[in-house]
Short mmCIF file of C-alpha atoms and ligand atoms in Angstrom, two decimals:
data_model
loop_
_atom_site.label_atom_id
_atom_site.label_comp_id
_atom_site.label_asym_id
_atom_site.label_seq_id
_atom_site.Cartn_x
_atom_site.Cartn_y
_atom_site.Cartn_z
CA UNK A 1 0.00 0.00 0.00
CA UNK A 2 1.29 3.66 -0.54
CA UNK A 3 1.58 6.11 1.36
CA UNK A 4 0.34 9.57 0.51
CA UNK A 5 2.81 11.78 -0.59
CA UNK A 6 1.70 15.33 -0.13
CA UNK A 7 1.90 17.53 3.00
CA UNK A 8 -1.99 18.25 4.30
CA UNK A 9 -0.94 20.82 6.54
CA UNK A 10 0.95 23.15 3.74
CA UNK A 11 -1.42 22.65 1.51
CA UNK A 12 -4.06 24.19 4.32
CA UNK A 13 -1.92 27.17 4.85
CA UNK A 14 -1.71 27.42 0.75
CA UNK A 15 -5.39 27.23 0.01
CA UNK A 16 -6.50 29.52 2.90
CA UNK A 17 -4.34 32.13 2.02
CA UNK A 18 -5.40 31.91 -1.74
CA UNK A 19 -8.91 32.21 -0.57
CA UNK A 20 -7.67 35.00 1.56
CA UNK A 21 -6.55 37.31 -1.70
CA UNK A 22 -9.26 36.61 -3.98
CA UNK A 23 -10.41 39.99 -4.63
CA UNK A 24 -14.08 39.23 -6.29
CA UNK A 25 -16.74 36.43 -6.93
CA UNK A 26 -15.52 34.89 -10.14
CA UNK A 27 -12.27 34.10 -8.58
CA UNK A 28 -13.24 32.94 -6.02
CA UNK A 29 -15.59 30.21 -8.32
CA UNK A 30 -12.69 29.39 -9.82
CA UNK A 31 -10.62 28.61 -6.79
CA UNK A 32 -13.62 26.60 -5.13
CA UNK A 33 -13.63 24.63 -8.44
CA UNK A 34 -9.49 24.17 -8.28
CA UNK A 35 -9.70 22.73 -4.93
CA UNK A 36 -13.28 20.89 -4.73
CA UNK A 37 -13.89 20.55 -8.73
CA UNK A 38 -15.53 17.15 -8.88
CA UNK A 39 -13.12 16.72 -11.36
CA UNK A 40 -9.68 17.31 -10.84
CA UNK A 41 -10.34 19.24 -7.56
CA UNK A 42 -7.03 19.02 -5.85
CA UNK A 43 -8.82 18.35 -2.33
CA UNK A 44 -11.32 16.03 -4.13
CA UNK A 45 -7.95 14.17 -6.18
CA UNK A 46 -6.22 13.86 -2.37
CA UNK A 47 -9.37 12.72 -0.89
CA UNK A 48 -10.01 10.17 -3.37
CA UNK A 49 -6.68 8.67 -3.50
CA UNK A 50 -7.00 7.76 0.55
CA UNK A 51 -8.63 5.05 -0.82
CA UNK A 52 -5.56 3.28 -1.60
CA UNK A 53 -3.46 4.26 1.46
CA UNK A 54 -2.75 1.71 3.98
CA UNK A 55 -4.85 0.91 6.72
CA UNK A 56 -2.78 3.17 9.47
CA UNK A 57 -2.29 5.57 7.08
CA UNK A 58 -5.76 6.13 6.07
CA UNK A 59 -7.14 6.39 9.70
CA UNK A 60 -4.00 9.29 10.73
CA UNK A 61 -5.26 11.16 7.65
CA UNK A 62 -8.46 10.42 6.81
CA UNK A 63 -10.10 12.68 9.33
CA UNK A 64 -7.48 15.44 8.88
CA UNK A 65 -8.08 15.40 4.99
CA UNK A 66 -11.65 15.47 5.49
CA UNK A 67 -11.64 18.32 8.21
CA UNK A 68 -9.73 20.49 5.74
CA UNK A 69 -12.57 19.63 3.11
CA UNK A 70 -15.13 21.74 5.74
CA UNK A 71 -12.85 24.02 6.36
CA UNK A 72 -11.78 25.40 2.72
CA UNK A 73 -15.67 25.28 2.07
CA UNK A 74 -16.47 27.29 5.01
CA UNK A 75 -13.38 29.86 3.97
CA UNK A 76 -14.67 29.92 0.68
CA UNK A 77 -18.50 30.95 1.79
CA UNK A 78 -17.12 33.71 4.24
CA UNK A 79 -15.15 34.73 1.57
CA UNK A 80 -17.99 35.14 -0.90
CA UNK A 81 -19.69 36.80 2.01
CA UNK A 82 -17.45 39.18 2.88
CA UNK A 83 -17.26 39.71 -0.54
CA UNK A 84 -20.57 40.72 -1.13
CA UNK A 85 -21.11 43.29 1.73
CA UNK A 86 -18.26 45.02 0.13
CA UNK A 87 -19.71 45.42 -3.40
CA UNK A 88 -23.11 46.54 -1.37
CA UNK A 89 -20.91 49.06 0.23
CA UNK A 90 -19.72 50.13 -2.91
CA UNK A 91 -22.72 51.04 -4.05
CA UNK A 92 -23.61 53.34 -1.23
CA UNK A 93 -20.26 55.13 -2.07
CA UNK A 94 -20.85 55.34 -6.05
CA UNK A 95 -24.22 57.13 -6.44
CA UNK A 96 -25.49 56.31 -9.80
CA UNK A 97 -28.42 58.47 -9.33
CA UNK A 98 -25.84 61.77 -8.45
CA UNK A 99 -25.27 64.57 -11.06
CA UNK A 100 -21.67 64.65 -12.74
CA UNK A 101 -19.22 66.97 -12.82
CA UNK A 102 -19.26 68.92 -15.80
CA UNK A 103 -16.26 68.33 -17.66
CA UNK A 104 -14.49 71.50 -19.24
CA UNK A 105 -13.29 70.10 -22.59
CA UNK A 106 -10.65 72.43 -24.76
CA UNK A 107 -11.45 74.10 -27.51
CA UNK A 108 -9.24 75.57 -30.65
CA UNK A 109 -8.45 79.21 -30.69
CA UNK A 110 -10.04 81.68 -32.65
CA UNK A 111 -7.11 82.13 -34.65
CA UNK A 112 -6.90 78.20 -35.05
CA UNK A 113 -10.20 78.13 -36.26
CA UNK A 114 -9.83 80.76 -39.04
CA UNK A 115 -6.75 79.76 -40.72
CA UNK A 116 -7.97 76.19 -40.26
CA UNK A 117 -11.51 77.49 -42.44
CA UNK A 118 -8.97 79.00 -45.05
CA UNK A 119 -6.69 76.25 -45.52
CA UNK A 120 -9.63 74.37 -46.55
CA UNK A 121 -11.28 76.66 -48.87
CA UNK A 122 -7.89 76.94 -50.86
CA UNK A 123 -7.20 73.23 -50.61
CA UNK A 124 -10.52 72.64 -51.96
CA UNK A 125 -9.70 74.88 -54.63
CA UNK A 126 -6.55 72.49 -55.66
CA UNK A 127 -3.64 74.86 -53.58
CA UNK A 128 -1.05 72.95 -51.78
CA UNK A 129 -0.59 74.08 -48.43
CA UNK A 130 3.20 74.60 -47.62
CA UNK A 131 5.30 76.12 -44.82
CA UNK A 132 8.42 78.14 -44.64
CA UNK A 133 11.30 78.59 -41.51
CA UNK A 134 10.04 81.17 -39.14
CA UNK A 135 13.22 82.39 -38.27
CA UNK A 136 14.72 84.29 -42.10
CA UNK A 137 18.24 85.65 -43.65
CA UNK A 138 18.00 88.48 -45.09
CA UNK A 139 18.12 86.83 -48.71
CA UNK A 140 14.82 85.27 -48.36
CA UNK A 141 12.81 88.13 -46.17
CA UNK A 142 14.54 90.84 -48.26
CA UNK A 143 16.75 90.27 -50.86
CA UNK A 144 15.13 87.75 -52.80
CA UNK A 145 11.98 89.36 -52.92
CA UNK A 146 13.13 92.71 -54.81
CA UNK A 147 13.02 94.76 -51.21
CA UNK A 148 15.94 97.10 -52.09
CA UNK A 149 18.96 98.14 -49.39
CA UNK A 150 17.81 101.10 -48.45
CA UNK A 151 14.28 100.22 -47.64
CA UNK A 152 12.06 101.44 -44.72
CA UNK A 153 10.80 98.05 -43.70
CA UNK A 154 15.10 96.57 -43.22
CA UNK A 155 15.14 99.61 -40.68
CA UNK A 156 15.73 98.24 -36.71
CA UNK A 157 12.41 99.43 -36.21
CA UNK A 158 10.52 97.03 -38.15
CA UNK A 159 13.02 93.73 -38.19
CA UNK A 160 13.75 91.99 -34.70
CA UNK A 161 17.40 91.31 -36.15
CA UNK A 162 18.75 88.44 -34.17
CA UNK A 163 22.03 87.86 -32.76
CA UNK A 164 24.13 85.88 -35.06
CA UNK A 165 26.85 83.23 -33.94
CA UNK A 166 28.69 83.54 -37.39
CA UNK A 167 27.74 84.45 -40.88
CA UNK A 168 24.95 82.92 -42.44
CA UNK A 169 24.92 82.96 -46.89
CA UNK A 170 22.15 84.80 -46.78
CA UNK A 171 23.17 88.01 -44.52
CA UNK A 172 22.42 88.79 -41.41
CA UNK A 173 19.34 86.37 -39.34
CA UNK A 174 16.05 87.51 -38.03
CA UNK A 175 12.78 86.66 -37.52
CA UNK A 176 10.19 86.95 -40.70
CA UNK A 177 8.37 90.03 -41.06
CA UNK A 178 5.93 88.51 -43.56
CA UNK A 179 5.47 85.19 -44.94
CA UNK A 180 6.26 86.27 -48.24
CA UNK A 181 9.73 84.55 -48.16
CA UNK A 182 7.52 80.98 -48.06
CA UNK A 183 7.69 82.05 -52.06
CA UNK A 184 11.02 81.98 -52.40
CA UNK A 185 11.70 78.67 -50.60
CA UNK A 186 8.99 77.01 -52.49
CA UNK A 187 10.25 78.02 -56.29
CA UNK A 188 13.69 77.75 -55.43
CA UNK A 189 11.99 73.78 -54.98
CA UNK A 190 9.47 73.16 -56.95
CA UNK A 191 9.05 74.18 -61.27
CA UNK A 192 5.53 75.72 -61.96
CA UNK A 193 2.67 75.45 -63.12
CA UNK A 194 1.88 75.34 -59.29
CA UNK A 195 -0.52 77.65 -56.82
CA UNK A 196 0.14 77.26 -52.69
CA UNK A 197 -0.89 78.63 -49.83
CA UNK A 198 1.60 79.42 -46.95
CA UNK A 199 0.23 79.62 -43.52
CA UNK A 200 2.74 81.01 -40.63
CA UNK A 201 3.28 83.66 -37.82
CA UNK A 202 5.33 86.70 -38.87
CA UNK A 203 7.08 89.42 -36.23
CA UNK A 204 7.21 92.87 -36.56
CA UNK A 205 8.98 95.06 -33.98
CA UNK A 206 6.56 97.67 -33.55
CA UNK A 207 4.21 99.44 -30.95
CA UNK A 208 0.98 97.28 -30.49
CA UNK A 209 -3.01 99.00 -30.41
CA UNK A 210 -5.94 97.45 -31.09
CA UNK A 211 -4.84 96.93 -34.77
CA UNK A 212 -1.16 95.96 -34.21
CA UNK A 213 0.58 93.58 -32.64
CA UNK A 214 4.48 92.24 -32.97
CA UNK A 215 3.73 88.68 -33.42
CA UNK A 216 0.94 87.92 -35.67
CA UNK A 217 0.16 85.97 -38.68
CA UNK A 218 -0.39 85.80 -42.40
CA UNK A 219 -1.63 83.78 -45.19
CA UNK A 220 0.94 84.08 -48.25
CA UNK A 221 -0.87 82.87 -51.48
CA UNK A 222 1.20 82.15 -55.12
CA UNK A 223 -0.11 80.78 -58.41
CA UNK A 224 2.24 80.63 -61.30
CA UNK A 225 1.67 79.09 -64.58
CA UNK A 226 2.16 80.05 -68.65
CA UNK A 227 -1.07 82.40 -68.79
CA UNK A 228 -1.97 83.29 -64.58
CA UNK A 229 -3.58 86.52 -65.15
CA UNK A 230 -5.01 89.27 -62.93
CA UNK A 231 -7.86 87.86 -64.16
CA UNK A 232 -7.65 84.02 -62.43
CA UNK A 233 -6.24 86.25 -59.34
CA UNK A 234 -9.99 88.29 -59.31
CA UNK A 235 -11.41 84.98 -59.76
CA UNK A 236 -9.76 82.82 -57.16
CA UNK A 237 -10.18 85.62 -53.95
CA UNK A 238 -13.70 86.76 -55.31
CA UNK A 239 -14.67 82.71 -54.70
CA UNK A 240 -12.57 82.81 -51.58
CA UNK A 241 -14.43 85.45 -50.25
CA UNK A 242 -17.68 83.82 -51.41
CA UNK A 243 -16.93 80.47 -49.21
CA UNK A 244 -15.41 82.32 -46.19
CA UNK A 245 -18.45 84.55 -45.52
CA UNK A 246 -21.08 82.34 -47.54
CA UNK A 247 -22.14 85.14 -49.30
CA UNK A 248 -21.43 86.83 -52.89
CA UNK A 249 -18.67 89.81 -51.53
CA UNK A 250 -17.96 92.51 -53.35
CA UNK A 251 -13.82 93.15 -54.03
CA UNK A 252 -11.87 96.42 -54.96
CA UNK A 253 -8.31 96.87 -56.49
CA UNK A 254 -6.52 99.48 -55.91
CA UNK A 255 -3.01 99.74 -56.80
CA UNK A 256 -0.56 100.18 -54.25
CA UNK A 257 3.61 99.21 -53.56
CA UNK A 258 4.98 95.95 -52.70
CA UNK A 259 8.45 96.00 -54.09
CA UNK A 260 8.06 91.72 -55.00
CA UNK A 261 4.71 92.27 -57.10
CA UNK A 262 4.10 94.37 -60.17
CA UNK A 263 1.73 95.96 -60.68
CA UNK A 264 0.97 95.99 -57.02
CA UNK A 265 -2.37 95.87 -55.48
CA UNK A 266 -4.77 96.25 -52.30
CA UNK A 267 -8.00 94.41 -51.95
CA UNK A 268 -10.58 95.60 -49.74
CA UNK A 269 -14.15 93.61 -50.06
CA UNK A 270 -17.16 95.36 -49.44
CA UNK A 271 -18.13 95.64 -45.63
CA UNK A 272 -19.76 92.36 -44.78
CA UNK A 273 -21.78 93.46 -41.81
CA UNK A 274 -23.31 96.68 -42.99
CA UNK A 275 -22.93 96.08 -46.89
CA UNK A 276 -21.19 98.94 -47.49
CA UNK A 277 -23.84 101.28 -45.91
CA UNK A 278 -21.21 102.25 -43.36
CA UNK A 279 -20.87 100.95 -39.91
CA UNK A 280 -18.69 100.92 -36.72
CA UNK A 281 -16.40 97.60 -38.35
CA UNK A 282 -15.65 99.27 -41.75
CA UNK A 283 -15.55 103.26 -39.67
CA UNK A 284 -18.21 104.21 -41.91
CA UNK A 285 -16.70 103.86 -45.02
CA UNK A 286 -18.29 100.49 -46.69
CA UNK A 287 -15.02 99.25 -47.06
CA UNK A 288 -12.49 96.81 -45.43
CA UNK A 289 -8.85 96.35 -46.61
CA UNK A 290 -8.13 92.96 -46.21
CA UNK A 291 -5.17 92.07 -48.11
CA UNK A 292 -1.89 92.92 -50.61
CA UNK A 293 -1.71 91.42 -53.81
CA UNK A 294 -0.05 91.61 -57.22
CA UNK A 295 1.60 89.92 -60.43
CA UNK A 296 4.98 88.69 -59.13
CA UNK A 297 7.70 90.64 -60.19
CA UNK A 298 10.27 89.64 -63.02
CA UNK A 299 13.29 90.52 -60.39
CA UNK A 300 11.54 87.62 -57.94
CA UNK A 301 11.33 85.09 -60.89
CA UNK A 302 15.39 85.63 -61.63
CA UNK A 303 15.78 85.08 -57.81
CA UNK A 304 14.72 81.55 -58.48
CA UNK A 305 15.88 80.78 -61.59
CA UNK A 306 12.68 81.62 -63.14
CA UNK A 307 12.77 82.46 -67.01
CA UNK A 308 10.36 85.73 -65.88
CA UNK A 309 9.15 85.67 -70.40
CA UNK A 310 7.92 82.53 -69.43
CA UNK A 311 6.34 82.09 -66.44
CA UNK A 312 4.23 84.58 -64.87
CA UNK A 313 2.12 84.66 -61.41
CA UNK A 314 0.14 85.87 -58.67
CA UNK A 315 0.57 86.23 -55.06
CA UNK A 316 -1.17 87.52 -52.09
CA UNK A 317 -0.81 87.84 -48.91
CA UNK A 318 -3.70 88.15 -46.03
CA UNK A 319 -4.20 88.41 -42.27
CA UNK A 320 -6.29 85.89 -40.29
CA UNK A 321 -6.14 87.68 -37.73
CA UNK A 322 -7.69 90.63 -39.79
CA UNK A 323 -10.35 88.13 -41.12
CA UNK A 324 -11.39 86.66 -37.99
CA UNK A 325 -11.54 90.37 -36.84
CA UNK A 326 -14.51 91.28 -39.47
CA UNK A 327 -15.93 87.79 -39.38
CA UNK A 328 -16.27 87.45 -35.32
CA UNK A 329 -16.86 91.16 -34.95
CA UNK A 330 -13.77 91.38 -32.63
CA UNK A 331 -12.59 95.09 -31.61
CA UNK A 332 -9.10 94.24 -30.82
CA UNK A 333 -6.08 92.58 -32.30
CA UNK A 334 -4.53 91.81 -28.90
CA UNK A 335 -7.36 90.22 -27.40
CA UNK A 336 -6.31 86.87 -29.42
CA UNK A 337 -3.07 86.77 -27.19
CA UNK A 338 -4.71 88.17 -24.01
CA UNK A 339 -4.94 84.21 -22.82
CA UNK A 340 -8.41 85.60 -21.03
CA UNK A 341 -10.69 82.69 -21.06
CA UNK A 342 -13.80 84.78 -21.02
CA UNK A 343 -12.70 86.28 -24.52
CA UNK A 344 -11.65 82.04 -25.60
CA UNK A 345 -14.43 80.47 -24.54
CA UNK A 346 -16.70 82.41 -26.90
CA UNK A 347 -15.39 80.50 -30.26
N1 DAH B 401 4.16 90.60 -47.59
C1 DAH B 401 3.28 91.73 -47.61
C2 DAH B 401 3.22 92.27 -46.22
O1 DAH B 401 3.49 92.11 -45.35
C3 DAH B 401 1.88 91.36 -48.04
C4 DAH B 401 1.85 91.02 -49.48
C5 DAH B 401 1.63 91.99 -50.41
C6 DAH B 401 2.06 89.73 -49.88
C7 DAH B 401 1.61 91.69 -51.75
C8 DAH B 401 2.03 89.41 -51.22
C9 DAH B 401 1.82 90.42 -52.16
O2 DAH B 401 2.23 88.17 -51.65
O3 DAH B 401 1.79 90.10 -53.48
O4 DAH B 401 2.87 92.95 -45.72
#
C-alpha cells in the first residue's frame, strides 16, 4: 500500500491564504472549483486517492483530509460573504443616481479656427498648403523678394534682427516680417505650373493697439503658370471670399507698392456686416482692406531661376487675424493673445 505523498498541513496554509486574496466572486468560483472541482479538484484528487493508502495511514489522515474539506468550504462561503457586503458598500459610495461633474473640454483658438476654415477653402480649390522657416536671412525676407537696401521696412524698427553666432549665406538672421519669403523657398523647390498657400506667424517690432501687434500671422498665397492673369487672381479671392463669408462679396483693387509684385495691389471687399452702408467695423466707409496682392515681379522670378518671359504669377498675402476680426466682430487685435478665457471660450 502507498503512502500519501503530499503535506496536508501546507497545503491548508496554501489554500487559505489563496482564498484570503481573492479579490471578487468569479475568482473565487474558480478557486472553489481548483480545490473541490468534482473533477480534478485538488482536495477532491487527495481525498479520493485515501482510498488506496494503507490501513494506518488512512485512519492518521483520513479525518485530517476530510476536516480540511469543511474548512476550505467554510473559507470559501465567508469569503464570498465578505465579498458581497463590500460590493453593497460600494454602491452606497458610487451614487449612480448623483449629477456629474461637468467636464471642461478644450477648444481651438479663434485664430486656429480661421486659418484652419482658409486652408480648406484653398485646398478645396486644388492649392497645396506649404510652410516656410520662421526664423529668415536676409536673402529670403529681403533680398530675394526685390526689397531694395535702403528700404524702410530693413530699418531696426521694423526687423527683430537676431544675434548671429557667425555668418549665415544669406546676410544677417532675423525673424520673418511677412510670410512672403515661403515664395522663395517654395520656387527655389518646386518648377511651376503650381498655386500654394503658406500659412505662418510673422514678427514685426513695432508698438501694439488694437490693430497691431508684434507677433501675428499671415496667409501668403502664389499661383504661377504660362497664362496666370489678374484675371484668375480676381477669380480665385472673389470665390474665396464667397466660401469664407457664404455670401457673394464685393472686391476692390486698388493699386498700391509691394516691391516683389508688379503691378501691385490692395484688396478691400465690401463691408460684410453693414454692406457697405457704413458701420462701426468698416468706420463708416463700406469698405475693409483685407489684403496685398499683385503679379509677381520679373526681379523675384530671376531670384529663383525663373525664365520671368515665361512664367508669370500671382501672389497675395492676407491676415487671419484681420479676417477673424470682421468675421467674429472682434474690436481688438490683442485680445487673441490676451490668454483671457472669457474672450476664448466664446469661439
Ligand atoms: N508681404 C506683404 C506684407 O506684409 C503682403 C503682401 C503683399 C504679400 C503683396 C504678397 C503680395 O504676396 O503680393 O505685408
Amino acid at each position: 500500500m502507498k503512502k500519501l505523498n503530499i503535506d496536508i498541513e501546507r497545503f491548508r496554509k496554501s489554500a487559505i491564504q489563496a482564498i484570503k486574496e481573492i479579490k471578487d466572486a468569479t475568482a473565487l468560483e474558480s478557486l472553489r472549483i481548483r480545490f473541490l472541482g468534482r473533477q480534478g479538484g485538488e482536495l477532491t484528487e487527495i481525498l479520493r486517492s485515501l482510498k488506496n493508502l494503507a490501513l494506518e495511514e488512512k485512519r492518521r489522515i483520513g479525518p485530517v483530509a476530510n476536516s480540511l474539506r469543511g474548512e476550505i468550504e467554510k473559507a470559501l462561503e465567508q469569503k464570498l460573504e465578505s465579498l458581497k457586503v463590500q460590493s453593497s458598500k460600494l454602491k452606497v459610495v458610487v451614487d449612480l443616481t448623483m449629477p456629474g461633474k461637468r467636464i471642461e473640454t478644450g477648444h481651438l483658438h479663434p485664430l486656429t479656427l480661421v486659418e484652419k476654415e482658409i486652408r480648406e477653402i484653398f485646398k478645396a480649390m486644388n492649392f497645396s498648403v506649404v510652410e516656410g522657416p520662421e526664423v529668415e536671412t536676409e536673402y529670403y525676407n529681403f533680398d530675394a523678394l526685390n526689397v531694395p537696401k535702403d528700404h524702410p521696412a530693413r530699418e531696426m524698427h521694423d526687423t527683430f534682427w537676431l544675434k548671429q553666432f557667425g555668418k549665415t549665406r544669406g546676410g544677417r538672421l532675423l525673424l520673418r516680417t511677412h510670410t512672403s519669403p515661403i515664395q522663395i523657398h517654395y520656387m527655389e523647390t518646386h518648377q511651376p505650373p503650381f498655386q500654394i498657400v503658406g500659412p505662418g506667424r510673422a514678427f514685426r517690432y513695432e508698438a501694439t493697439d488694437a490693430s497691431h501687434e508684434t507677433n501675428f500671422h499671415q496667409i501668403e498665397a502664389l499661383m504661377v503658370g504660362k497664362d496666370v492673369t489678374l484675371a484668375n487672381f480676381k477669380f480665385v479671392i472673389q470665390e474665396f471670399f464667397k466660401r469664407l463669408f457664404k455670401k457673394k462679396v464685393q472686391i476692390r483693387l486698388r493699386p498700391s507698392y509691394f516691391p516683389f509684385v508688379e503691378p501691385g495691389l490692395e484688396v478691400d471687399i465690401q463691408c460684410v456686416k453693414c454692406d457697405g452702408k457704413g458701420c462701426n467695423i468698416c468706420k463708416e466707409s463700406g469698405w475693409l482692406e483685407v489684403m496685398g496682392a499683385g503679379m509677381v515681379h520679373p526681379k523675384v522670378f530671376e531670384a529663383v531661376r525663373y525664365n520671368p518671359k515665361e512664367w508669370r504669377g500671382f501672389a497675395f498675402g492676407l491676415g487671419p487675424e484681420r479676417i477673424a476680426m470682421i468675421k467674429y466682430n472682434i474690436p481688438d487685435i490683442r485680445l487673441f493673445y490676451s490668454g483671457d478665457l472669457r474672450f476664448i471660450k466664446q469661439f
